[in-house]
mmCIF file of C-alpha atoms (C1' of nucleotides) in Angstrom:
data_model
loop_
_atom_site.group_PDB
_atom_site.id
_atom_site.type_symbol
_atom_site.label_atom_id
_atom_site.label_comp_id
_atom_site.label_asym_id
_atom_site.label_seq_id
_atom_site.Cartn_x
_atom_site.Cartn_y
_atom_site.Cartn_z
ATOM 1 C CA MET A 1 54.314 86.584 93.470
ATOM 2 C CA SER A 2 53.585 82.865 93.277
ATOM 3 C CA GLU A 3 53.597 81.715 89.649
ATOM 4 C CA GLU A 4 56.360 82.709 87.250
ATOM 5 C CA PRO A 5 56.080 81.421 83.693
ATOM 6 C CA PRO A 6 59.437 80.749 82.060
ATOM 7 C CA LEU A 7 60.842 83.074 79.456
ATOM 8 C CA ASP A 8 60.579 82.200 75.808
ATOM 9 C CA ARG A 9 63.432 81.633 73.443
ATOM 10 C CA VAL A 10 63.634 85.209 72.230
ATOM 11 C CA GLN A 11 63.670 86.706 75.695
ATOM 12 C CA LEU A 12 66.357 84.300 76.806
ATOM 13 C CA GLY A 13 68.272 85.011 73.636
ATOM 14 C CA ALA A 14 68.273 88.732 74.320
ATOM 15 C CA TYR A 15 69.307 88.183 77.925
ATOM 16 C CA PHE A 16 72.142 85.789 77.277
ATOM 17 C CA ALA A 17 73.431 87.723 74.296
ATOM 18 C CA LEU A 18 73.415 90.907 76.332
ATOM 19 C CA MET A 19 75.332 89.372 79.181
ATOM 20 C CA GLU A 20 77.853 87.606 77.036
ATOM 21 C CA VAL A 21 78.516 90.588 74.798
ATOM 22 C CA ALA A 22 78.994 92.875 77.771
ATOM 23 C CA GLY A 23 81.147 90.310 79.532
ATOM 24 C CA LEU A 24 83.448 89.701 76.599
ATOM 25 C CA LEU A 25 83.642 93.386 75.841
ATOM 26 C CA ARG A 26 84.465 94.282 79.388
ATOM 27 C CA HIS A 27 87.120 91.616 79.514
ATOM 28 C CA ALA A 28 88.762 92.887 76.339
ATOM 29 C CA VAL A 29 88.521 96.486 77.395
ATOM 30 C CA GLU A 30 89.950 95.814 80.827
ATOM 31 C CA GLN A 31 92.930 94.139 79.299
ATOM 32 C CA GLN A 32 93.555 97.075 76.984
ATOM 33 C CA LEU A 33 93.170 99.598 79.778
ATOM 34 C CA ARG A 34 95.527 97.728 82.030
ATOM 35 C CA GLU A 35 98.173 97.326 79.368
ATOM 36 C CA ALA A 36 97.925 100.850 78.034
ATOM 37 C CA GLY A 37 97.563 102.751 81.284
ATOM 38 C CA GLY A 38 97.464 100.464 84.273
ATOM 39 C CA LEU A 39 93.821 101.321 84.805
ATOM 40 C CA SER A 40 90.950 99.163 85.956
ATOM 41 C CA TYR A 41 87.658 99.636 84.181
ATOM 42 C CA VAL A 42 86.211 101.482 87.138
ATOM 43 C CA GLN A 43 89.209 103.768 87.307
ATOM 44 C CA PHE A 44 88.854 104.498 83.634
ATOM 45 C CA GLN A 45 85.209 105.341 84.040
ATOM 46 C CA LEU A 46 85.963 107.711 86.873
ATOM 47 C CA LEU A 47 88.683 109.437 84.897
ATOM 48 C CA ALA A 48 86.433 109.620 81.859
ATOM 49 C CA ARG A 49 83.623 111.212 83.818
ATOM 50 C CA LEU A 50 85.937 113.791 85.265
ATOM 51 C CA GLY A 51 88.007 114.451 82.189
ATOM 52 C CA LEU A 52 85.430 114.101 79.458
ATOM 53 C CA ASP A 53 81.989 114.742 80.910
ATOM 54 C CA SER A 54 82.706 117.349 83.531
ATOM 55 C CA PRO A 55 83.666 120.798 82.243
ATOM 56 C CA THR A 56 85.507 121.552 85.473
ATOM 57 C CA GLY A 57 87.276 118.215 85.773
ATOM 58 C CA SER A 58 85.711 117.766 89.175
ATOM 59 C CA GLY A 59 82.907 115.830 90.729
ATOM 60 C CA ARG A 60 81.581 114.799 94.067
ATOM 61 C CA MET A 61 82.102 111.250 95.250
ATOM 62 C CA THR A 62 78.426 110.478 95.515
ATOM 63 C CA ASP A 63 77.720 111.756 92.029
ATOM 64 C CA LEU A 64 80.590 109.785 90.583
ATOM 65 C CA ALA A 65 79.281 106.593 92.060
ATOM 66 C CA ASP A 66 76.194 106.334 89.875
ATOM 67 C CA GLY A 67 76.348 103.222 87.780
ATOM 68 C CA VAL A 68 80.076 102.910 88.246
ATOM 69 C CA VAL A 69 80.289 101.168 91.562
ATOM 70 C CA TYR A 70 77.857 99.487 93.909
ATOM 71 C CA SER A 71 79.215 100.307 97.314
ATOM 72 C CA ARG A 72 80.592 103.457 98.842
ATOM 73 C CA SER A 73 83.689 101.716 100.064
ATOM 74 C CA GLY A 74 84.384 100.452 96.570
ATOM 75 C CA LEU A 75 84.418 103.987 95.297
ATOM 76 C CA THR A 76 86.701 105.126 98.092
ATOM 77 C CA TYR A 77 89.020 102.269 97.234
ATOM 78 C CA GLN A 78 89.217 103.087 93.536
ATOM 79 C CA ALA A 79 89.485 106.813 94.097
ATOM 80 C CA GLY A 80 92.266 106.102 96.557
ATOM 81 C CA LEU A 81 94.180 104.177 93.934
ATOM 82 C CA LEU A 82 93.742 106.977 91.438
ATOM 83 C CA GLU A 83 94.972 109.471 93.981
ATOM 84 C CA GLN A 84 97.995 107.363 94.883
ATOM 85 C CA ALA A 85 98.843 107.270 91.205
ATOM 86 C CA GLY A 86 98.559 111.052 91.049
ATOM 87 C CA LEU A 87 95.760 110.978 88.505
ATOM 88 C CA VAL A 88 93.242 112.615 90.759
ATOM 89 C CA VAL A 89 93.113 114.862 93.799
ATOM 90 C CA ARG A 90 90.594 114.791 96.607
ATOM 91 C CA ALA A 91 89.539 117.780 98.666
ATOM 92 C CA PRO A 92 86.639 118.639 100.927
ATOM 93 C CA SER A 93 83.718 120.086 99.000
ATOM 94 C CA PRO A 94 83.505 123.851 99.476
ATOM 95 C CA ASP A 95 79.740 124.004 99.902
ATOM 96 C CA ASP A 96 79.209 120.879 101.989
ATOM 97 C CA GLU A 97 82.040 120.019 104.311
ATOM 98 C CA ARG A 98 80.911 116.408 104.503
ATOM 99 C CA GLY A 99 81.457 115.880 100.829
ATOM 100 C CA VAL A 100 84.639 115.201 98.912
ATOM 101 C CA THR A 101 85.319 116.707 95.529
ATOM 102 C CA VAL A 102 87.493 114.695 93.209
ATOM 103 C CA THR A 103 89.472 116.491 90.518
ATOM 104 C CA ILE A 104 91.425 115.032 87.645
ATOM 105 C CA THR A 105 95.043 116.171 87.409
ATOM 106 C CA GLY A 106 97.190 116.868 84.402
ATOM 107 C CA ALA A 107 98.721 113.458 84.770
ATOM 108 C CA GLY A 108 95.217 112.031 84.874
ATOM 109 C CA ARG A 109 94.320 113.726 81.621
ATOM 110 C CA ALA A 110 97.525 112.489 80.098
ATOM 111 C CA VAL A 111 96.761 108.892 81.005
ATOM 112 C CA LEU A 112 93.236 109.289 79.719
ATOM 113 C CA ASP A 113 94.514 110.601 76.407
ATOM 114 C CA ARG A 114 97.048 107.847 76.175
ATOM 115 C CA VAL A 115 94.494 105.149 76.787
ATOM 116 C CA LEU A 116 91.608 106.442 74.743
ATOM 117 C CA PRO A 117 92.667 105.602 71.166
ATOM 118 C CA GLY A 118 93.291 101.958 71.995
ATOM 119 C CA HIS A 119 90.060 101.831 73.886
ATOM 120 C CA VAL A 120 88.145 103.094 70.908
ATOM 121 C CA ALA A 121 89.974 100.660 68.671
ATOM 122 C CA VAL A 122 88.837 97.734 70.789
ATOM 123 C CA LEU A 123 85.279 98.983 70.719
ATOM 124 C CA ARG A 124 85.344 99.302 66.958
ATOM 125 C CA GLU A 125 86.910 95.914 66.345
ATOM 126 C CA LEU A 126 84.899 93.919 68.789
ATOM 127 C CA PHE A 127 81.620 95.686 69.276
ATOM 128 C CA LEU A 128 80.831 98.106 66.480
ATOM 129 C CA GLU A 129 82.280 96.200 63.575
ATOM 130 C CA PRO A 130 79.295 93.920 62.880
ATOM 131 C CA LEU A 131 76.761 96.723 63.340
ATOM 132 C CA SER A 132 75.470 99.123 60.692
ATOM 133 C CA ARG A 133 74.871 102.726 61.537
ATOM 134 C CA PRO A 134 71.121 102.196 61.975
ATOM 135 C CA ASP A 135 71.904 99.143 64.084
ATOM 136 C CA VAL A 136 73.931 101.216 66.492
ATOM 137 C CA GLU A 137 71.191 103.796 66.671
ATOM 138 C CA ALA A 138 68.594 101.122 67.306
ATOM 139 C CA LEU A 139 70.712 99.526 69.984
ATOM 140 C CA ALA A 140 71.216 102.789 71.811
ATOM 141 C CA GLY A 141 67.522 103.521 71.483
ATOM 142 C CA LEU A 142 66.631 100.187 73.019
ATOM 143 C CA LEU A 143 69.168 100.079 75.815
ATOM 144 C CA GLU A 144 68.983 103.614 77.080
ATOM 145 C CA PRO A 145 65.393 103.301 78.293
ATOM 146 C CA VAL A 146 66.305 100.034 79.982
ATOM 147 C CA ARG A 147 69.188 101.731 81.738
ATOM 148 C CA ASP A 148 66.941 104.534 82.902
ATOM 149 C CA HIS A 149 64.413 102.038 84.153
ATOM 150 C CA MET A 150 67.065 100.163 86.080
ATOM 151 C CA ARG A 151 68.494 103.285 87.616
ATOM 152 C CA ALA A 152 65.066 104.242 88.853
ATOM 153 C CA ALA A 153 64.178 100.792 90.129
ATOM 154 C CA PRO A 154 64.386 100.295 93.866
ATOM 155 C CA PRO A 155 66.894 97.624 94.874
ATOM 156 C CA ARG A 156 64.430 94.760 95.120
ATOM 157 C CA SER A 157 64.952 93.722 98.709
ATOM 158 C CA ALA A 158 62.738 96.383 100.198
ATOM 159 C CA ALA A 159 65.863 98.100 101.453
ATOM 160 C CA PRO A 160 65.882 101.838 102.169
ATOM 161 C CA ARG A 161 65.005 103.811 99.039
ATOM 162 C CA ARG A 162 68.325 105.571 98.610
ATOM 163 C CA ARG A 163 70.367 103.591 96.105
ATOM 164 C CA ARG A 164 73.314 105.574 94.712
ATOM 165 C CA ALA A 165 76.576 104.475 96.330
ATOM 166 C CA GLY A 166 75.862 101.863 98.879
ATOM 167 C CA ALA A 167 72.710 100.163 100.020
ATOM 168 C CA MET B 1 96.756 101.578 63.018
ATOM 169 C CA SER B 2 97.920 105.086 63.822
ATOM 170 C CA GLU B 3 94.955 107.476 63.836
ATOM 171 C CA GLU B 4 91.785 106.673 65.691
ATOM 172 C CA PRO B 5 88.916 109.146 65.377
ATOM 173 C CA PRO B 6 86.756 109.372 68.494
ATOM 174 C CA LEU B 7 83.341 107.785 68.616
ATOM 175 C CA ASP B 8 80.261 109.896 68.144
ATOM 176 C CA ARG B 9 77.518 110.423 70.652
ATOM 177 C CA VAL B 10 75.351 107.563 69.431
ATOM 178 C CA GLN B 11 78.146 105.032 69.456
ATOM 179 C CA LEU B 12 79.185 106.051 72.925
ATOM 180 C CA GLY B 13 75.577 105.966 74.021
ATOM 181 C CA ALA B 14 75.174 102.399 72.832
ATOM 182 C CA TYR B 15 78.409 101.354 74.490
ATOM 183 C CA PHE B 16 77.783 102.929 77.857
ATOM 184 C CA ALA B 17 74.160 101.865 77.966
ATOM 185 C CA LEU B 18 75.163 98.313 77.136
ATOM 186 C CA MET B 19 77.773 98.175 79.839
ATOM 187 C CA GLU B 20 75.649 99.788 82.484
ATOM 188 C CA VAL B 21 72.578 97.704 81.759
ATOM 189 C CA ALA B 22 74.569 94.510 81.843
ATOM 190 C CA GLY B 23 76.395 95.593 84.969
ATOM 191 C CA LEU B 24 73.291 96.513 86.904
ATOM 192 C CA LEU B 25 71.503 93.420 85.705
ATOM 193 C CA ARG B 26 74.344 91.169 86.675
ATOM 194 C CA HIS B 27 74.546 92.768 90.064
ATOM 195 C CA ALA B 28 70.844 92.264 90.714
ATOM 196 C CA VAL B 29 70.885 88.750 89.401
ATOM 197 C CA GLU B 30 73.905 87.762 91.447
ATOM 198 C CA GLN B 31 72.220 88.954 94.564
ATOM 199 C CA GLN B 32 69.090 86.967 93.823
ATOM 200 C CA LEU B 33 71.063 83.824 92.989
ATOM 201 C CA ARG B 34 73.107 84.073 96.132
ATOM 202 C CA GLU B 35 70.105 84.615 98.354
ATOM 203 C CA ALA B 36 67.939 81.968 96.721
ATOM 204 C CA GLY B 37 70.503 79.248 96.194
ATOM 205 C CA GLY B 38 73.948 80.297 97.304
ATOM 206 C CA LEU B 39 75.104 80.373 93.701
ATOM 207 C CA SER B 40 77.494 82.690 91.951
ATOM 208 C CA TYR B 41 76.524 83.806 88.468
ATOM 209 C CA VAL B 42 79.111 81.541 86.903
ATOM 210 C CA GLN B 43 77.880 78.596 88.924
ATOM 211 C CA PHE B 44 74.349 79.323 87.834
ATOM 212 C CA GLN B 45 75.394 79.442 84.210
ATOM 213 C CA LEU B 46 77.162 76.129 84.486
ATOM 214 C CA LEU B 47 74.170 74.508 86.148
ATOM 215 C CA ALA B 48 71.852 76.026 83.561
ATOM 216 C CA ARG B 49 73.915 74.717 80.689
ATOM 217 C CA LEU B 50 73.955 71.250 82.138
ATOM 218 C CA GLY B 51 70.408 71.128 83.401
ATOM 219 C CA LEU B 52 68.618 73.131 80.741
ATOM 220 C CA ASP B 53 70.625 73.014 77.544
ATOM 221 C CA SER B 54 72.154 69.581 77.664
ATOM 222 C CA PRO B 55 69.745 66.674 77.168
ATOM 223 C CA THR B 56 72.068 64.350 79.070
ATOM 224 C CA GLY B 57 72.838 66.735 81.904
ATOM 225 C CA SER B 58 76.515 66.397 81.092
ATOM 226 C CA GLY B 59 79.198 68.384 79.402
ATOM 227 C CA ARG B 60 82.916 68.528 78.980
ATOM 228 C CA MET B 61 84.875 71.129 80.872
ATOM 229 C CA THR B 62 86.254 72.767 77.762
ATOM 230 C CA ASP B 63 82.830 73.041 76.173
ATOM 231 C CA LEU B 64 81.348 74.495 79.319
ATOM 232 C CA ALA B 65 83.967 77.193 79.434
ATOM 233 C CA ASP B 66 82.804 79.054 76.342
ATOM 234 C CA GLY B 67 81.655 82.507 77.248
ATOM 235 C CA VAL B 68 81.268 81.604 80.894
ATOM 236 C CA VAL B 69 84.781 81.944 82.157
ATOM 237 C CA TYR B 70 88.019 83.323 80.815
ATOM 238 C CA SER B 71 90.597 81.010 82.260
ATOM 239 C CA ARG B 72 90.793 77.277 82.694
ATOM 240 C CA SER B 73 91.638 77.528 86.333
ATOM 241 C CA GLY B 74 88.596 79.683 86.910
ATOM 242 C CA LEU B 75 86.428 76.957 85.530
ATOM 243 C CA THR B 76 88.099 74.317 87.664
ATOM 244 C CA TYR B 77 87.542 76.535 90.680
ATOM 245 C CA GLN B 78 83.844 77.042 90.050
ATOM 246 C CA ALA B 79 83.241 73.430 89.097
ATOM 247 C CA GLY B 80 85.031 72.426 92.264
ATOM 248 C CA LEU B 81 82.691 74.544 94.333
ATOM 249 C CA LEU B 82 79.679 73.023 92.615
ATOM 250 C CA GLU B 83 81.035 69.553 93.246
ATOM 251 C CA GLN B 84 81.712 70.296 96.905
ATOM 252 C CA ALA B 85 78.114 71.432 97.209
ATOM 253 C CA GLY B 86 76.997 68.173 95.601
ATOM 254 C CA LEU B 87 75.335 69.909 92.684
ATOM 255 C CA VAL B 88 77.586 68.358 90.104
ATOM 256 C CA VAL B 89 79.795 65.309 89.615
ATOM 257 C CA ARG B 90 83.042 65.114 87.701
ATOM 258 C CA ALA B 91 84.369 62.022 85.982
ATOM 259 C CA PRO B 92 86.937 61.278 83.293
ATOM 260 C CA SER B 93 85.464 61.491 79.811
ATOM 261 C CA PRO B 94 84.872 58.010 78.369
ATOM 262 C CA ASP B 95 86.168 58.774 74.882
ATOM 263 C CA ASP B 96 89.120 60.993 75.771
ATOM 264 C CA GLU B 97 90.798 60.142 79.037
ATOM 265 C CA ARG B 98 92.292 63.599 79.260
ATOM 266 C CA GLY B 99 88.892 65.244 79.420
ATOM 267 C CA VAL B 100 86.542 65.615 82.341
ATOM 268 C CA THR B 101 82.801 65.244 81.991
ATOM 269 C CA VAL B 102 80.690 67.250 84.378
ATOM 270 C CA THR B 103 77.186 66.022 85.206
ATOM 271 C CA ILE B 104 74.453 67.775 87.136
ATOM 272 C CA THR B 105 73.026 65.835 90.066
ATOM 273 C CA GLY B 106 69.498 65.639 91.408
ATOM 274 C CA ALA B 107 70.451 68.144 94.047
ATOM 275 C CA GLY B 108 71.807 70.358 91.315
ATOM 276 C CA ARG B 109 68.531 70.220 89.419
ATOM 277 C CA ALA B 110 66.670 70.962 92.621
ATOM 278 C CA VAL B 111 68.726 74.076 93.278
ATOM 279 C CA LEU B 112 68.281 75.156 89.691
ATOM 280 C CA ASP B 113 64.513 74.769 89.959
ATOM 281 C CA ARG B 114 64.469 76.615 93.215
ATOM 282 C CA VAL B 115 66.420 79.512 91.874
ATOM 283 C CA LEU B 116 64.871 79.884 88.459
ATOM 284 C CA PRO B 117 61.529 81.578 89.237
ATOM 285 C CA GLY B 118 63.162 84.372 91.194
ATOM 286 C CA HIS B 119 65.758 84.737 88.502
ATOM 287 C CA VAL B 120 63.097 85.155 85.854
ATOM 288 C CA ALA B 121 61.257 87.598 88.067
ATOM 289 C CA VAL B 122 64.325 89.805 88.313
ATOM 290 C CA LEU B 123 64.784 89.700 84.567
ATOM 291 C CA ARG B 124 61.180 90.705 83.975
ATOM 292 C CA GLU B 125 61.188 93.506 86.523
ATOM 293 C CA LEU B 126 64.505 95.003 85.684
ATOM 294 C CA PHE B 127 65.275 94.168 82.094
ATOM 295 C CA LEU B 128 62.185 93.182 80.144
ATOM 296 C CA GLU B 129 59.669 95.495 81.709
ATOM 297 C CA PRO B 130 60.383 98.594 79.638
ATOM 298 C CA LEU B 131 60.667 96.632 76.379
ATOM 299 C CA SER B 132 57.856 95.761 73.992
ATOM 300 C CA ARG B 133 57.768 92.412 72.314
ATOM 301 C CA PRO B 134 59.250 93.769 69.070
ATOM 302 C CA ASP B 135 61.866 95.554 71.147
ATOM 303 C CA VAL B 136 63.025 92.301 72.662
ATOM 304 C CA GLU B 137 63.148 90.690 69.257
ATOM 305 C CA ALA B 138 65.125 93.589 67.866
ATOM 306 C CA LEU B 139 67.535 93.518 70.759
ATOM 307 C CA ALA B 140 68.183 89.830 70.368
ATOM 308 C CA GLY B 141 68.583 90.294 66.640
ATOM 309 C CA LEU B 142 71.166 93.018 67.167
ATOM 310 C CA LEU B 143 73.173 91.463 69.973
ATOM 311 C CA GLU B 144 73.421 87.903 68.764
ATOM 312 C CA PRO B 145 75.518 88.765 65.716
ATOM 313 C CA VAL B 146 77.766 90.846 67.927
ATOM 314 C CA ARG B 147 78.209 87.936 70.271
ATOM 315 C CA ASP B 148 79.067 85.647 67.384
ATOM 316 C CA HIS B 149 81.539 88.161 66.066
ATOM 317 C CA MET B 150 83.198 88.436 69.455
ATOM 318 C CA ARG B 151 83.412 84.722 69.924
ATOM 319 C CA ALA B 152 85.135 84.397 66.600
ATOM 320 C CA ALA B 153 87.498 87.309 67.145
ATOM 321 C CA PRO B 154 91.062 86.415 68.018
ATOM 322 C CA PRO B 155 92.139 87.807 71.383
ATOM 323 C CA ARG B 156 93.762 90.980 70.125
ATOM 324 C CA SER B 157 97.276 90.539 71.402
ATOM 325 C CA ALA B 158 98.434 88.299 68.586
ATOM 326 C CA ALA B 159 98.414 85.414 71.040
ATOM 327 C CA PRO B 160 98.055 81.837 69.806
ATOM 328 C CA ARG B 161 94.777 81.373 67.953
ATOM 329 C CA ARG B 162 93.141 78.954 70.337
ATOM 330 C CA ARG B 163 90.880 80.933 72.655
ATOM 331 C CA ARG B 164 88.324 78.769 74.516
ATOM 332 C CA ALA B 165 89.238 78.335 78.177
ATOM 333 C CA GLY B 166 92.500 80.013 78.845
ATOM 334 C CA ALA B 167 94.836 81.954 76.681
ATOM 335 C "C1'" DT C 1 68.915 112.181 113.366
ATOM 336 C "C1'" DA C 2 70.448 111.700 108.485
ATOM 337 C "C1'" DT C 3 74.133 111.981 105.211
ATOM 338 C "C1'" DT C 4 79.038 111.794 103.405
ATOM 339 C "C1'" DG C 5 82.858 109.416 103.240
ATOM 340 C "C1'" DT C 6 86.667 106.369 105.246
ATOM 341 C "C1'" DT C 7 88.581 102.313 107.407
ATOM 342 C "C1'" DA C 8 89.138 97.545 108.711
ATOM 343 C "C1'" DT C 9 88.271 93.185 107.596
ATOM 344 C "C1'" DA C 10 86.950 89.182 105.420
ATOM 345 C "C1'" DC C 11 85.930 87.023 101.378
ATOM 346 C "C1'" DT C 12 85.227 85.806 96.485
ATOM 347 C "C1'" DC C 13 86.921 85.562 92.185
ATOM 348 C "C1'" DT C 14 90.482 85.658 88.716
ATOM 349 C "C1'" DA C 15 94.846 84.702 86.515
ATOM 350 C "C1'" DT C 16 99.598 82.917 85.901
ATOM 351 C "C1'" DA C 17 102.654 79.433 85.871
ATOM 352 C "C1'" DA C 18 104.118 74.931 86.967
ATOM 353 C "C1'" DC C 19 102.661 70.323 86.726
ATOM 354 C "C1'" DT C 20 100.387 65.647 85.480
ATOM 355 C "C1'" DA C 21 98.414 62.692 82.289
ATOM 356 C "C1'" DT C 22 96.607 61.342 78.011
ATOM 357 C "C1'" DA C 23 96.553 61.722 72.521
ATOM 358 C "C1'" DT D 1 104.719 67.724 70.923
ATOM 359 C "C1'" DA D 2 100.001 69.417 71.894
ATOM 360 C "C1'" DT D 3 95.885 69.225 74.595
ATOM 361 C "C1'" DA D 4 92.831 68.723 79.047
ATOM 362 C "C1'" DG D 5 92.610 69.719 83.391
ATOM 363 C "C1'" DT D 6 94.369 70.662 88.218
ATOM 364 C "C1'" DT D 7 96.973 73.029 91.746
ATOM 365 C "C1'" DA D 8 99.350 76.637 94.120
ATOM 366 C "C1'" DT D 9 99.635 81.048 94.799
ATOM 367 C "C1'" DA D 10 99.222 85.696 94.559
ATOM 368 C "C1'" DG D 11 96.574 89.755 93.693
ATOM 369 C "C1'" DA D 12 92.590 92.644 92.630
ATOM 370 C "C1'" DG D 13 88.088 93.887 93.693
ATOM 371 C "C1'" DT D 14 83.901 93.926 96.560
ATOM 372 C "C1'" DA D 15 80.937 94.291 100.474
ATOM 373 C "C1'" DT D 16 79.697 94.820 105.362
ATOM 374 C "C1'" DA D 17 79.830 97.033 109.452
ATOM 375 C "C1'" DA D 18 81.715 100.281 112.555
ATOM 376 C "C1'" DC D 19 83.221 104.806 112.696
ATOM 377 C "C1'" DA D 20 83.985 110.135 112.379
ATOM 378 C "C1'" DA D 21 82.419 114.448 110.897
ATOM 379 C "C1'" DT D 22 79.225 117.645 109.079
ATOM 380 C "C1'" DA D 23 74.136 119.195 108.109
#
DNA sequence: TATTGTTATACTCTATAACTATA
DNA sequence: TATAGTTATAGAGTATAACAATA
């Protein structure tokens, strides 16, 4: 933990390119989402998880948090906005009364459908356009293991092992 | 511009993995920078550009903005914070009196040096660890063209062509 | 006692528009 | 007239800690 040799040009290149690509992409996507549906990126992700990934359209708060938000209160805040807008409903979880189950509404699905085509268009124009099919496959193949590694990694300040939503 | 077929699993996988990896990495890195040197990520990037990339330790505001910040006022804000902390000095550009040249100070270099080893350590642990050498090369080779494409892309709302810092 | 989620609060960052000064 | 940068201001998002309720 004492010496730390600097990174070489290629490593730095990968790092900076990653961060800048993701930053620019997120910026563009946020703008599209806001214009098309008044959604923040986090709100979109929550709606997408409920409406696209979940067969029931529901999910528990804690499970929704993964990778979307870094604090419990942040999730409560965003879910609250979605609920105010009528895009989502919250109810106590049937099995565990402590939990809250979030469910996408019809209006939520409508907004999701309205926003999705433009979202995809931005991704194609900005992100996918310069990549060949094998490029995209390679990229996914490289980044997915990194994501899994990061998810598994303990939050490097020797804090309690539970990461999920909140320290 | 009317129909927009959905993305397939691989394309979505690349997109979501990219965003989540960059998000988690940025979160971890911001925490380290704040603890080690009281720097925001943007501040770190500005210092790094001045102290590491520029041979003179100086740069013009507009040139510093690229990819770091999305509005001119945001740059002024962050540069102001750096100046308040004594890590940077601002002065009118000699050649163009409208411009402002930002220069890193000794204190700025000291903070940069202090922060860098921990920064690199986070990158190794979280990002580079699961990647082989050829993986890193491939990743850089894939993402750099995307970054260049994005930089060149006009901000898709048919706004005036100048992008740089600010609309 | 541990976990789930909310609330209150404070703070950081970002963005828009109006403005100044130089080219 | 166009560009470089600043300022004011307002708003969105985030995190921390204290809290309530259930397991």
